[in-house]
Short mmCIF file of C-alpha atoms (C1' of nucleotides) in Angstrom, two decimals:
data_model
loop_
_atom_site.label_atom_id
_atom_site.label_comp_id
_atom_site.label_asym_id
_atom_site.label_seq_id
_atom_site.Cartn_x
_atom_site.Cartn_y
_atom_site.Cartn_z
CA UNK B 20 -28.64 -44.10 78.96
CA UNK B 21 -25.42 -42.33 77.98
CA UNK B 22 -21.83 -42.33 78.33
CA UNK B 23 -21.37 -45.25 80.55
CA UNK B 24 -18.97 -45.52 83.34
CA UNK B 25 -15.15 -45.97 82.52
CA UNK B 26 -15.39 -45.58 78.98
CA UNK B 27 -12.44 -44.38 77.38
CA UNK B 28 -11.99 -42.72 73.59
CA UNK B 29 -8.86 -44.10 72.89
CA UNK B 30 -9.59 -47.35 74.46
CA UNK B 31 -12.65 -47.19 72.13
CA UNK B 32 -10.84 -46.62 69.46
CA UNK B 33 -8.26 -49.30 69.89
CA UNK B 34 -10.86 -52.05 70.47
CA UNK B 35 -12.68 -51.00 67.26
CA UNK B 36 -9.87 -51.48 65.19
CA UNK B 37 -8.74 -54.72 66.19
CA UNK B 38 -12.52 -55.90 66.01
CA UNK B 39 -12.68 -54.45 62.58
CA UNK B 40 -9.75 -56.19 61.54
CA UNK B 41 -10.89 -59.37 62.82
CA UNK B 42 -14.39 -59.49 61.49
CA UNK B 43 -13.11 -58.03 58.05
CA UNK B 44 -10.30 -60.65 58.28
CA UNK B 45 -13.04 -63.38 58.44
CA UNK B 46 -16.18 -61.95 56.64
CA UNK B 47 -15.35 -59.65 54.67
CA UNK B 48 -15.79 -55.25 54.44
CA UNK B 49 -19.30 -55.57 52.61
CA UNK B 50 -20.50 -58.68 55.02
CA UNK B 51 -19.37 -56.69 58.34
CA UNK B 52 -22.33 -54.78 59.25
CA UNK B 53 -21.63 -51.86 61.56
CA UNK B 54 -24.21 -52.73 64.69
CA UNK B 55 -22.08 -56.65 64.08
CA UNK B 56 -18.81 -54.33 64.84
CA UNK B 57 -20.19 -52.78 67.27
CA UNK B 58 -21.79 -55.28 69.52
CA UNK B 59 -18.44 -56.71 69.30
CA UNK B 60 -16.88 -54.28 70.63
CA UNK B 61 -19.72 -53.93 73.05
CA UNK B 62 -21.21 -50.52 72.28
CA UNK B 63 -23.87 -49.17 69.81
CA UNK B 64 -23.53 -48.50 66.86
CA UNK B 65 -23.66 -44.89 66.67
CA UNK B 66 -20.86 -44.59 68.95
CA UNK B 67 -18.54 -45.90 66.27
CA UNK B 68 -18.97 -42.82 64.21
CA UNK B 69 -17.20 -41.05 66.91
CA UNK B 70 -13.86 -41.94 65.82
CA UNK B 71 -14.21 -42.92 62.09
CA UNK B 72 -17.12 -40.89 60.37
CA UNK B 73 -17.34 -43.75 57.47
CA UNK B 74 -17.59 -47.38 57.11
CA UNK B 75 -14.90 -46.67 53.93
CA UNK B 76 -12.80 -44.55 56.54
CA UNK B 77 -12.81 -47.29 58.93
CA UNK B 78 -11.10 -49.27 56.06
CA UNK B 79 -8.76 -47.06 54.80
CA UNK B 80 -7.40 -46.06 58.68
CA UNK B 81 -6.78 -50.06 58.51
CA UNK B 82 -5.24 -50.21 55.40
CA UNK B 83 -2.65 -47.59 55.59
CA UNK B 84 -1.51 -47.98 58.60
CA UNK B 85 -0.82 -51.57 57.82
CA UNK B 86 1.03 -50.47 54.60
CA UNK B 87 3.07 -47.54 57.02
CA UNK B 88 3.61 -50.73 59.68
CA UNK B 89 4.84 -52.75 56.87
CA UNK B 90 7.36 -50.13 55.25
CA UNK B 91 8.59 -48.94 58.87
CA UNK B 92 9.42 -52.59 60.15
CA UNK B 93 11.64 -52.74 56.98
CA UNK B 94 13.06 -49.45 57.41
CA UNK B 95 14.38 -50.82 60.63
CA UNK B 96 15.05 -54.31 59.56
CA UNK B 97 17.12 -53.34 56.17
CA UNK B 98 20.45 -53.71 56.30
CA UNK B 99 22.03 -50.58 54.21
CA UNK B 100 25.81 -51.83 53.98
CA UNK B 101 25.51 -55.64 53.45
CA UNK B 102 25.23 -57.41 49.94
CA UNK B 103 22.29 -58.52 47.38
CA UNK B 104 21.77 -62.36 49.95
CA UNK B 105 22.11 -61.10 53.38
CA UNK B 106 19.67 -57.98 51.82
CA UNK B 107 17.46 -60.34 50.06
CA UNK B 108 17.30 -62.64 53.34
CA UNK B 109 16.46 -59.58 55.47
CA UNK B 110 13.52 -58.87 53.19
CA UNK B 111 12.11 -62.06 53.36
CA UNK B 112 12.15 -62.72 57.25
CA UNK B 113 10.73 -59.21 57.66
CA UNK B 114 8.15 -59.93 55.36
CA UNK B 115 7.05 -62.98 57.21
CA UNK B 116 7.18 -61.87 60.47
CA UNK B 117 5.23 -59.04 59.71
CA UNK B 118 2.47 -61.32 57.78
CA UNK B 119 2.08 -63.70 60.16
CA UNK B 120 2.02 -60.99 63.52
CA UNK B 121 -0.61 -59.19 61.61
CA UNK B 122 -2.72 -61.81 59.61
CA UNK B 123 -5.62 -59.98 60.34
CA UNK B 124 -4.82 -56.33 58.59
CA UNK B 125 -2.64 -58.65 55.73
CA UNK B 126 -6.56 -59.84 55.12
CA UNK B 127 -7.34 -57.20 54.76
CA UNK B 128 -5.31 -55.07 53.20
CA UNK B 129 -5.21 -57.85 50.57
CA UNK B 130 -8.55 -59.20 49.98
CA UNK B 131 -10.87 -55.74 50.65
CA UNK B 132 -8.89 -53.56 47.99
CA UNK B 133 -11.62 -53.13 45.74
CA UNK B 134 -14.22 -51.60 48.54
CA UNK B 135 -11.84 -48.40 48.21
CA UNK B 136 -12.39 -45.34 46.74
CA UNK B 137 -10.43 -44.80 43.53
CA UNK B 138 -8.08 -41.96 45.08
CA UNK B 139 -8.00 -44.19 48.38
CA UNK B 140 -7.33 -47.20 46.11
CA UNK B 141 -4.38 -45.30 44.76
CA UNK B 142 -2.35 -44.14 47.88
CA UNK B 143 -2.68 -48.07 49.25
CA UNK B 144 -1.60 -49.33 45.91
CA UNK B 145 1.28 -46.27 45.76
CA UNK B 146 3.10 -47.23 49.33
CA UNK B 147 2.65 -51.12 47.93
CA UNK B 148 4.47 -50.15 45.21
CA UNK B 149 6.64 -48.44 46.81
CA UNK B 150 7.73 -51.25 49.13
CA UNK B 151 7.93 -54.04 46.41
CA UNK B 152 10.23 -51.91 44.75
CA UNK B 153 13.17 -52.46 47.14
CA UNK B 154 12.75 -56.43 46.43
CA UNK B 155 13.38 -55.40 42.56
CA UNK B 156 16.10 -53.45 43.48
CA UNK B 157 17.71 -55.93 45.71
CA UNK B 158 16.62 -58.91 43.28
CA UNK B 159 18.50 -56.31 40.32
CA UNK B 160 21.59 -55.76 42.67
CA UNK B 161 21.79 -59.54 42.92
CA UNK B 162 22.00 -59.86 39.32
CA UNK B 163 24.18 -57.68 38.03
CA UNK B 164 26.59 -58.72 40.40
CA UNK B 165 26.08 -62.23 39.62
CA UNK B 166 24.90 -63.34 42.77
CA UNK B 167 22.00 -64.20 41.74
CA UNK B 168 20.34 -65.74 38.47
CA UNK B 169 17.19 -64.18 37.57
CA UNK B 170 15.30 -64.19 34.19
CA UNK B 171 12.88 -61.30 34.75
CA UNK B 172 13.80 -59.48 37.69
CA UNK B 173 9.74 -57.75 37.80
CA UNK B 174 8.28 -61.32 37.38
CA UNK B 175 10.43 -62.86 40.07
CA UNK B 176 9.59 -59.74 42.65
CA UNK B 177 5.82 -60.56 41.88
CA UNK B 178 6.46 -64.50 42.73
CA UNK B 179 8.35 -64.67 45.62
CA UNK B 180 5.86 -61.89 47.40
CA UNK B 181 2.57 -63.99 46.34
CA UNK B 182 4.70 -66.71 47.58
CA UNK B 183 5.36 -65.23 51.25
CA UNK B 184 2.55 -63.31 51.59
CA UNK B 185 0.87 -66.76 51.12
CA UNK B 186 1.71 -68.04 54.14
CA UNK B 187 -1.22 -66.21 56.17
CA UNK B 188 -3.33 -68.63 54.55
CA UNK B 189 -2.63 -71.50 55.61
CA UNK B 190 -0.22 -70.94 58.76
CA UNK B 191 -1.67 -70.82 61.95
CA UNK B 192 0.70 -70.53 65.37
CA UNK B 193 1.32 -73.74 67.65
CA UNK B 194 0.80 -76.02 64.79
CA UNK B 195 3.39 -78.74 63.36
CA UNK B 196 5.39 -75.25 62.55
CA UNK B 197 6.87 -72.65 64.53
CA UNK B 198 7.28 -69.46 62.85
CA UNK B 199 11.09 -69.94 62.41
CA UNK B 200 10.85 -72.90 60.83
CA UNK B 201 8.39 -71.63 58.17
CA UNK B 202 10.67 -68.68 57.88
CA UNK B 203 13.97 -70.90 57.44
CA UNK B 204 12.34 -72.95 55.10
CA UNK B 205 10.61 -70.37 52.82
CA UNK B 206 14.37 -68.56 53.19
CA UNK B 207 15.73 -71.80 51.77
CA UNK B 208 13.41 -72.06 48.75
CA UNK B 209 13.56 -67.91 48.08
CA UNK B 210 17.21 -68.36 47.75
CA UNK B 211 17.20 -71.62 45.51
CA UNK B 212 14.45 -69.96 43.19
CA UNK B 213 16.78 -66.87 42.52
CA UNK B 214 19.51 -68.82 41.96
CA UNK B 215 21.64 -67.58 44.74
CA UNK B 216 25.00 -69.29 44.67
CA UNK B 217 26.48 -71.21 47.73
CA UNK B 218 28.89 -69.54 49.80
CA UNK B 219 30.95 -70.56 52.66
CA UNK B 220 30.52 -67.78 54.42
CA UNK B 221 28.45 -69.81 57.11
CA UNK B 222 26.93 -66.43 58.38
CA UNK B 223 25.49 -65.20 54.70
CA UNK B 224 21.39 -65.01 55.61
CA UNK B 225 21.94 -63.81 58.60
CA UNK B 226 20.71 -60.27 59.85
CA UNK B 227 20.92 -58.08 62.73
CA UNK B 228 17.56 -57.32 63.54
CA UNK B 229 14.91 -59.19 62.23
CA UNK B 230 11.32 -57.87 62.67
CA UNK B 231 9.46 -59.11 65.79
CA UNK B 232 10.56 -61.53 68.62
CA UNK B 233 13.80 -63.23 67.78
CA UNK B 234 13.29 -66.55 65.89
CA UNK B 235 16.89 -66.43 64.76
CA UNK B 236 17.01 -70.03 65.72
CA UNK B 237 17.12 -72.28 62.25
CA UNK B 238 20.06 -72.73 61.41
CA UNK B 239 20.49 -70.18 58.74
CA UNK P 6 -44.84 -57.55 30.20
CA UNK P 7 -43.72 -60.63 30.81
CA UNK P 8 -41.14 -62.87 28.50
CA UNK P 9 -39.36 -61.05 25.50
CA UNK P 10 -38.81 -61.98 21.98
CA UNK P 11 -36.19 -64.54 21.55
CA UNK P 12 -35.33 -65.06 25.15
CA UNK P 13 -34.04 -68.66 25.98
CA UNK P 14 -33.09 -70.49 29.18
CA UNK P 15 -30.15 -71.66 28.23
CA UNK P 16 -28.41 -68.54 26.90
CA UNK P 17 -29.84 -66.76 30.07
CA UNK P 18 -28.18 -68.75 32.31
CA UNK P 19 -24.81 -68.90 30.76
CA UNK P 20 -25.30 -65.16 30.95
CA UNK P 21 -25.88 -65.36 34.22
CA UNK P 22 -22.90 -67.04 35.62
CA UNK P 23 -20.22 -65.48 33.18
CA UNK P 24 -21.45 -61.80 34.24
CA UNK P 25 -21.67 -63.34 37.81
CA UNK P 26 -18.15 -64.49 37.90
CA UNK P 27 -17.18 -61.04 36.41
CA UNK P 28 -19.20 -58.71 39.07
CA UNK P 29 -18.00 -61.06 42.30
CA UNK P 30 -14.47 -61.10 41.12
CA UNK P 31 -14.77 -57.27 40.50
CA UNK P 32 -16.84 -56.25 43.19
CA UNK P 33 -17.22 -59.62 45.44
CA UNK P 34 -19.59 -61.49 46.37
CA UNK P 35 -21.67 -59.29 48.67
CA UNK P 36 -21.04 -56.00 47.43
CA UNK P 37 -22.51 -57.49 43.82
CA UNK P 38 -26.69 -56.96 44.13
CA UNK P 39 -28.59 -59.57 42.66
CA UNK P 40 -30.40 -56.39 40.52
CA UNK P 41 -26.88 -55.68 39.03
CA UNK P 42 -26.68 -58.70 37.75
CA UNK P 43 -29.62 -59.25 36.44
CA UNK P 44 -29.23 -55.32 34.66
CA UNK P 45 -26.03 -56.90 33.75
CA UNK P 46 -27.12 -60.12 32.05
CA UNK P 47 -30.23 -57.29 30.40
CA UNK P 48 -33.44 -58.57 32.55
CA UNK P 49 -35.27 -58.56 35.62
CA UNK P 50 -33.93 -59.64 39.41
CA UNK P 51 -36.97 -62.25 39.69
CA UNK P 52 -35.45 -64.05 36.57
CA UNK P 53 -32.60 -65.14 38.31
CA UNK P 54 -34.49 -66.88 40.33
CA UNK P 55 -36.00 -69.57 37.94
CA UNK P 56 -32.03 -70.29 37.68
CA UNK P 57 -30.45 -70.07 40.97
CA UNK P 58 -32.84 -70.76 43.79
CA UNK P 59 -31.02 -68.64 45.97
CA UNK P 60 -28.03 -65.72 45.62
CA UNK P 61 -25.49 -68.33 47.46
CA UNK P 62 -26.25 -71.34 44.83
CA UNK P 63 -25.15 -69.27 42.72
CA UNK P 64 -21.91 -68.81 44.23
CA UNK P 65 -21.34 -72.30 45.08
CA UNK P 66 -22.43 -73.51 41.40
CA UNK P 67 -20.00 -70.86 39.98
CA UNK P 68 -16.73 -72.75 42.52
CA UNK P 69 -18.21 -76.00 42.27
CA UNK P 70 -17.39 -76.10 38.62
CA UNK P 71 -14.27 -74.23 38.60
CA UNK P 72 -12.66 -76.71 41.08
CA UNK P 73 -14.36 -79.75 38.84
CA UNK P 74 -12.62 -77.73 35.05
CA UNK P 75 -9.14 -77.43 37.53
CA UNK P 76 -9.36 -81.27 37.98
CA UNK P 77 -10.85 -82.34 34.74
CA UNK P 78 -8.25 -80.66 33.50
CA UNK P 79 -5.56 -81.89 35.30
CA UNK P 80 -6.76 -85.15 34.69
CA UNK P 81 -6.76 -84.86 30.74
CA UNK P 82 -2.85 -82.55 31.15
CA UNK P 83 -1.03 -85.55 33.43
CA UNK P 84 1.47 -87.27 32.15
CA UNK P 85 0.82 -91.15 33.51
CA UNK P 86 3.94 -92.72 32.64
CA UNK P 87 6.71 -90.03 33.03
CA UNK P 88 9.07 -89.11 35.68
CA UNK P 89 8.98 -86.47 38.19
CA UNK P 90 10.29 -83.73 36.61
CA UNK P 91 8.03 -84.41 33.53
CA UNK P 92 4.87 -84.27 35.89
CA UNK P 93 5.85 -81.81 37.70
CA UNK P 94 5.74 -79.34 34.58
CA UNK P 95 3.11 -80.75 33.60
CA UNK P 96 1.21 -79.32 36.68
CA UNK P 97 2.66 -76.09 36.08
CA UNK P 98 1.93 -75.60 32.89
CA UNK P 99 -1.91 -76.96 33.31
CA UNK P 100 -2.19 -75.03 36.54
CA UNK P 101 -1.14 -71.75 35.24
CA UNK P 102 -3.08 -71.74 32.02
CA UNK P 103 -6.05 -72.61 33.49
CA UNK P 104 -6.37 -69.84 36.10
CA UNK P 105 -5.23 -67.25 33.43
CA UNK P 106 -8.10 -68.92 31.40
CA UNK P 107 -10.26 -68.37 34.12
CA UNK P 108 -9.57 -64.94 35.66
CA UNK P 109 -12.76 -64.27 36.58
CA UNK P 110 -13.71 -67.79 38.15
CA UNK P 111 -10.41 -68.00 39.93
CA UNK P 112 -10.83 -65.01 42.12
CA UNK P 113 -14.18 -65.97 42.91
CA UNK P 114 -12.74 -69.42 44.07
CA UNK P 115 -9.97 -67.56 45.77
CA UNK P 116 -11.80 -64.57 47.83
CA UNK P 117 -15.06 -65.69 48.49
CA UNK P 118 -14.97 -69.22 50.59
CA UNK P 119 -16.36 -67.15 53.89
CA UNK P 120 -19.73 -66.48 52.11
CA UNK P 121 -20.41 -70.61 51.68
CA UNK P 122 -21.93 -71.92 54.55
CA UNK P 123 -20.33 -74.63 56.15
CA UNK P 124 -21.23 -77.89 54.53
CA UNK P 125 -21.02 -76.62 50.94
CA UNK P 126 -17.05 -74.79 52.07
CA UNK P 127 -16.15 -78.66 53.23
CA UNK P 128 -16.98 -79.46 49.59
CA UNK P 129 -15.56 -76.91 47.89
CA UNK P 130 -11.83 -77.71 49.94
CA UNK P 131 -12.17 -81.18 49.82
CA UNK P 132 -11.95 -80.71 46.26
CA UNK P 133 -9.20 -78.54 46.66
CA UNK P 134 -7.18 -80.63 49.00
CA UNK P 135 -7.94 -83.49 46.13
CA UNK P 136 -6.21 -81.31 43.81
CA UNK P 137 -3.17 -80.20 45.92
CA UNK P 138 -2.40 -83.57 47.03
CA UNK P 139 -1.49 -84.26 43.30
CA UNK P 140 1.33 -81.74 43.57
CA UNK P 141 2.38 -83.20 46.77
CA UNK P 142 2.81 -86.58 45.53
CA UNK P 143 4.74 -85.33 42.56
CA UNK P 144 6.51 -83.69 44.71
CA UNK P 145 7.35 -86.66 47.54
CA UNK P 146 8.12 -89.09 44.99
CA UNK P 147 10.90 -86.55 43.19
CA UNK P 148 12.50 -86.34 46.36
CA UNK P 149 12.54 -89.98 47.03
CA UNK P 150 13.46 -90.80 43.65
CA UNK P 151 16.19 -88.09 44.62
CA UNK P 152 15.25 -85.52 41.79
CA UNK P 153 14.65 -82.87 44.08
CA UNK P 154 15.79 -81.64 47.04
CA UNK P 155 12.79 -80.31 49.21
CA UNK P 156 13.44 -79.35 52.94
CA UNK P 157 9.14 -80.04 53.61
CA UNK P 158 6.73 -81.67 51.12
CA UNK P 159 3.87 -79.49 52.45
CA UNK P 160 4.82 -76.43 53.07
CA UNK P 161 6.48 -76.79 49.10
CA UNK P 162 3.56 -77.18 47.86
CA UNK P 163 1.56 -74.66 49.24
CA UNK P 164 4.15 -71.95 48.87
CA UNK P 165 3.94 -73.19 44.70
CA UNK P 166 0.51 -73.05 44.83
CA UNK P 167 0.05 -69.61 46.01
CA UNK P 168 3.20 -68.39 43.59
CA UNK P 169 1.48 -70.14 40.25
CA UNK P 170 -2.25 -68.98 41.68
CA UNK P 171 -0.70 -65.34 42.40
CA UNK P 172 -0.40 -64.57 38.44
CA UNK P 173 -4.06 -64.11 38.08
CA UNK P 174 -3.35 -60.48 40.32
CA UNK P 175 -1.02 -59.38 38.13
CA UNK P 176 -1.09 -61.22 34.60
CA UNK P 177 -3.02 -59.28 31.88
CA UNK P 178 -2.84 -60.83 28.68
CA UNK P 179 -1.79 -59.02 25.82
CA UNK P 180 0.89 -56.48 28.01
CA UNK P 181 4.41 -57.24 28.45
CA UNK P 182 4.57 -60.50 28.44
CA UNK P 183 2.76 -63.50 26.77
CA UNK P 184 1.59 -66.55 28.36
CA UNK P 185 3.92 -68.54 26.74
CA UNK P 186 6.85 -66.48 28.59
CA UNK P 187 4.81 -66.39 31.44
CA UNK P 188 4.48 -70.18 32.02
CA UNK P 189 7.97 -70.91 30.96
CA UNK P 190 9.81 -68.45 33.91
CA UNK P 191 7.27 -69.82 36.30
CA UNK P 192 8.36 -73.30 35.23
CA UNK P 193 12.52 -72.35 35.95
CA UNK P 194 11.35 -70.99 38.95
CA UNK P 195 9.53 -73.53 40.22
CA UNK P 196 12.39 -76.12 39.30
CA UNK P 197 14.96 -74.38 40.79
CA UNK P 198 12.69 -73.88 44.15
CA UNK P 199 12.53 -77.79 44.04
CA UNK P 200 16.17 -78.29 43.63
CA UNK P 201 15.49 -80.10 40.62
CA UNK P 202 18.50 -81.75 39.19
CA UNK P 203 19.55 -80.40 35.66
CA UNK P 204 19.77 -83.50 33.22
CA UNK P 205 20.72 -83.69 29.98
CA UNK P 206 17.73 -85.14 28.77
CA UNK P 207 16.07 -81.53 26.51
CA UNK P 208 12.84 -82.99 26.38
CA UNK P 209 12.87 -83.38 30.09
CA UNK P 210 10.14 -80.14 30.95
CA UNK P 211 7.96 -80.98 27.91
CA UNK P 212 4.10 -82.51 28.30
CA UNK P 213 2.28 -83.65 25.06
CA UNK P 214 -1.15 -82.12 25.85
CA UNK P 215 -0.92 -78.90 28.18
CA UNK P 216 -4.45 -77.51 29.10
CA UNK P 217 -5.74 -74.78 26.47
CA UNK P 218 -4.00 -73.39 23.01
CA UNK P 219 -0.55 -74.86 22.55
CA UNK P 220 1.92 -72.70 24.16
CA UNK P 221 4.77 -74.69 24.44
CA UNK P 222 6.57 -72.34 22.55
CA UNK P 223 9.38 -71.26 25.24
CA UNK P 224 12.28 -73.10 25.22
CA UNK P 225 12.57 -75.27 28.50
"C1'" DG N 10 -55.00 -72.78 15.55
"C1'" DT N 11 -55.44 -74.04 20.13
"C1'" DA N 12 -53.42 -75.86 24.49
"C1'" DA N 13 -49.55 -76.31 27.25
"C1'" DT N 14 -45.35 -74.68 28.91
"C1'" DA N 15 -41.16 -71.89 29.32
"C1'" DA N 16 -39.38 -67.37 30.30
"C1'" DT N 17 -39.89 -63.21 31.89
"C1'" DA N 18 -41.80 -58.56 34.04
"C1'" DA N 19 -43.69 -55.85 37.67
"C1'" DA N 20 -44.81 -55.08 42.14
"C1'" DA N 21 -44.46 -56.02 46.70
"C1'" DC N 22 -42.31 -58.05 51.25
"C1'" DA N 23 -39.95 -57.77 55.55
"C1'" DA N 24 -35.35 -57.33 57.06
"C1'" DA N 25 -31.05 -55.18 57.26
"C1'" DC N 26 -28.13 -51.56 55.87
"C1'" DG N 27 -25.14 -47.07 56.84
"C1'" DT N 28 -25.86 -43.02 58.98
"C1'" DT N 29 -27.87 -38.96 61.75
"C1'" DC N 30 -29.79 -36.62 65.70
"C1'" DA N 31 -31.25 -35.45 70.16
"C1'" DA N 32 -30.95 -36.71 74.77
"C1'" DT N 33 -28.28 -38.32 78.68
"C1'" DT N 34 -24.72 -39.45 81.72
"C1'" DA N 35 -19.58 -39.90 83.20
"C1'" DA N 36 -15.48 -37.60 83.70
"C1'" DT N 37 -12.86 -33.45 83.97
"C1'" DT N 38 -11.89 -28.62 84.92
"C1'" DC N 39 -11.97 -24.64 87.71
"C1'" DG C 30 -19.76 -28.15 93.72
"C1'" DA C 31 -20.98 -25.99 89.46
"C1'" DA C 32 -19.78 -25.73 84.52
"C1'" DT C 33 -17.87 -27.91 80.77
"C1'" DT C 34 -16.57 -31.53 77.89
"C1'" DA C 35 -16.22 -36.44 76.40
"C1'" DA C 36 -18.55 -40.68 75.48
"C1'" DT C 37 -22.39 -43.03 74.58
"C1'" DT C 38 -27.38 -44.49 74.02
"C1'" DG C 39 -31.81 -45.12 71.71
"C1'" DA C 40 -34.67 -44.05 68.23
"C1'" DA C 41 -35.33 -42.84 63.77
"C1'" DC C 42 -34.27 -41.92 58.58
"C1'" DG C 43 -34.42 -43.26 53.85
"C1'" DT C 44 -32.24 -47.00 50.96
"C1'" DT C 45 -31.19 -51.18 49.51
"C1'" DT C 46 -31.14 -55.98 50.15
"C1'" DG C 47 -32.61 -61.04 48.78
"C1'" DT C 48 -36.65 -63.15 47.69
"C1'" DT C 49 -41.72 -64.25 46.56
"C1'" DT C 50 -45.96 -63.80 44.18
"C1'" DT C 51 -48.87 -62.95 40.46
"C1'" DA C 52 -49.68 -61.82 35.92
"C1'" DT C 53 -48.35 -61.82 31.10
"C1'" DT C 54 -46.33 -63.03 26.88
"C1'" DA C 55 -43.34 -65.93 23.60
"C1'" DT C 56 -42.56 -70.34 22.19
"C1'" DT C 57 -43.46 -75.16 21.47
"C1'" DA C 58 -46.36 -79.32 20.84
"C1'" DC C 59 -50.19 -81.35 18.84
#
DNA sequence: GTAATAATAAAACAAACGTTCAATTAATTC
DNA sequence: GAATTAATTGAACGTTTGTTTTATTATTAC
């Protein structure tokens, strides 16, 4: 047989990525065999090198568009005017969000680094960079203005993302935690570990629009 | 031909599972052929065998006794008679050195649980919950003892666990910092993420015997 | 020095791998 | 309704995989 009936490219396309991302998620790029990704998807094999012509392609699409996901939310969850806490809190409850919407692609783009090509390697690693750098500046900010109390502003960045990033591995939704608590709590602990002083200013971690649903609710 | 001049079981095996740990953690688990490794260690695939009865006991053998070190080590680090504070250093430090002792070892620990089958992964994490629940009692009993102020035992933990385990991806010794400094900003951090109440007592972040070379050096 | 044993090499196995190609059918265009 | 294009199948390709078997040599024990 052939092209069977109602098949649809982009449809294709869409369902191959999210399988990808699920079986990479749990078994790992080298352990994911392409007629495994394809009979989850329900089609043969050969019809997934219709829309990415390598395995390694297939894992790169993944990866950068999770990095370009990941920068974007934060372009649109960054407050520009407000000051080194309500900045810092923004960062961390986009961070979160994002992590635990997409734990699958996190996975990924976390554990299956080293199945990259060396020039592929470098563009993920470059937009990572990239967006760990605006923690360091914020974390900097913080500092100099005396907002926060920070020993080594690089080391810090480093700890608090291993820290957040951590959550996709052990979180899972409808559990003893809802994502806001999680969030409110790891907001609490981010702000003790830098050292952030207390304010009255009841609204200081607040922020306008957080990535995702709204899970405003703790109280913080 | 068949065995070579000065070849011995022993230092073949050892040879086997330090170049093992260093392939999986570079290249993980199933992207590492069990010819590579044996080119690796300098002899043939079919002497691996006569070691590791199959390419997965090799993997579990290799986390078995990295999670056994982590707690044998922990065991020998703990402080048995001192407070809260004093323990809970004392898990930092010990944590910490040991997984930058143990690069290699540690990642393999860390990525590759999905290639265990199932019984020998309920081993493995039963070890590891063994382990973490040490932290969480150090940590319950701080707050009880009203040492710390910690919103939710648990979810403390784990986000310390994954901020002290998190070094490993970006620690290499002999660069900027030592892991003297290392230890010692992880060990502010982690105090001030547990609220931990500043006393006058200087001695108070000190442990007599920390796991490895004595690197006590840093002030706290 | 001979017998036993430990350690390895070399070759082979079937299975699974990523990928390609030709054929075939569904949907779309005119 | 015929021509074109999009989507997919099924079979095949050469490699590589983990593992087994058999033979061979170094070492050890007596």
């Amino acid at each position: 047989m052939a092209r069977t009936t109602g098949s649809d490219g982009e449809k294709t396309e869409a369902a191959v990525r999210e399988a990808a991302a699920g079986l990479i998620a749990r078994y790992g790029y080298e352990a994911m065999s392409m007629r495994r990704l394809a009979a989850e998807v329900g089609v043969q094999a050969a019809a997934l090198y219709r829309y990415f012509p390598t395995k390694e392609d297939l894992l790169f699409t993944l990866m950068r568009e999770h990095m370009e996901g990941l920068i974007a939310a934060w372009e649109m969850a960054r407050p520009t005017t407000a000051g080194p806490k309500a900045r810092l809190a923004a960062y961390v409850q986009n961070h979160i969000a994002f992590h635990i919407e997409r734990r699958h692609s996190t996975h990924v783009s976390n554990m299956e680094l080293r199945s990259l090509s060396h020039d592929r390697l470098t563009r993920i690693l470059r937009m990572r960079t990239a967006y760990e750098k605006e923690l360091r500046a914020i974390l900097r900010d913080g500092t100099e203005a005396g907002v926060f109390s920070i020993e080594d502003t690089g080391l810090t960045a480093m700890a608090l993302i291993q820290m957040m990033t951590g959550v996709i591995v052990w979180f899972r939704p409808g559990e003893r935690l809802s994502v806001a608590e999680v969030t409110a709590t790891y907001l609490s602990m981010t702000m003790r570990l830098v050292g952030a002083k207390i304010d009255s200013a009841a609204a200081a971690y607040s922020v306008e629009r957080p990535f995702g649903r709204a899970e405003n609710a703790a109280g913080v």
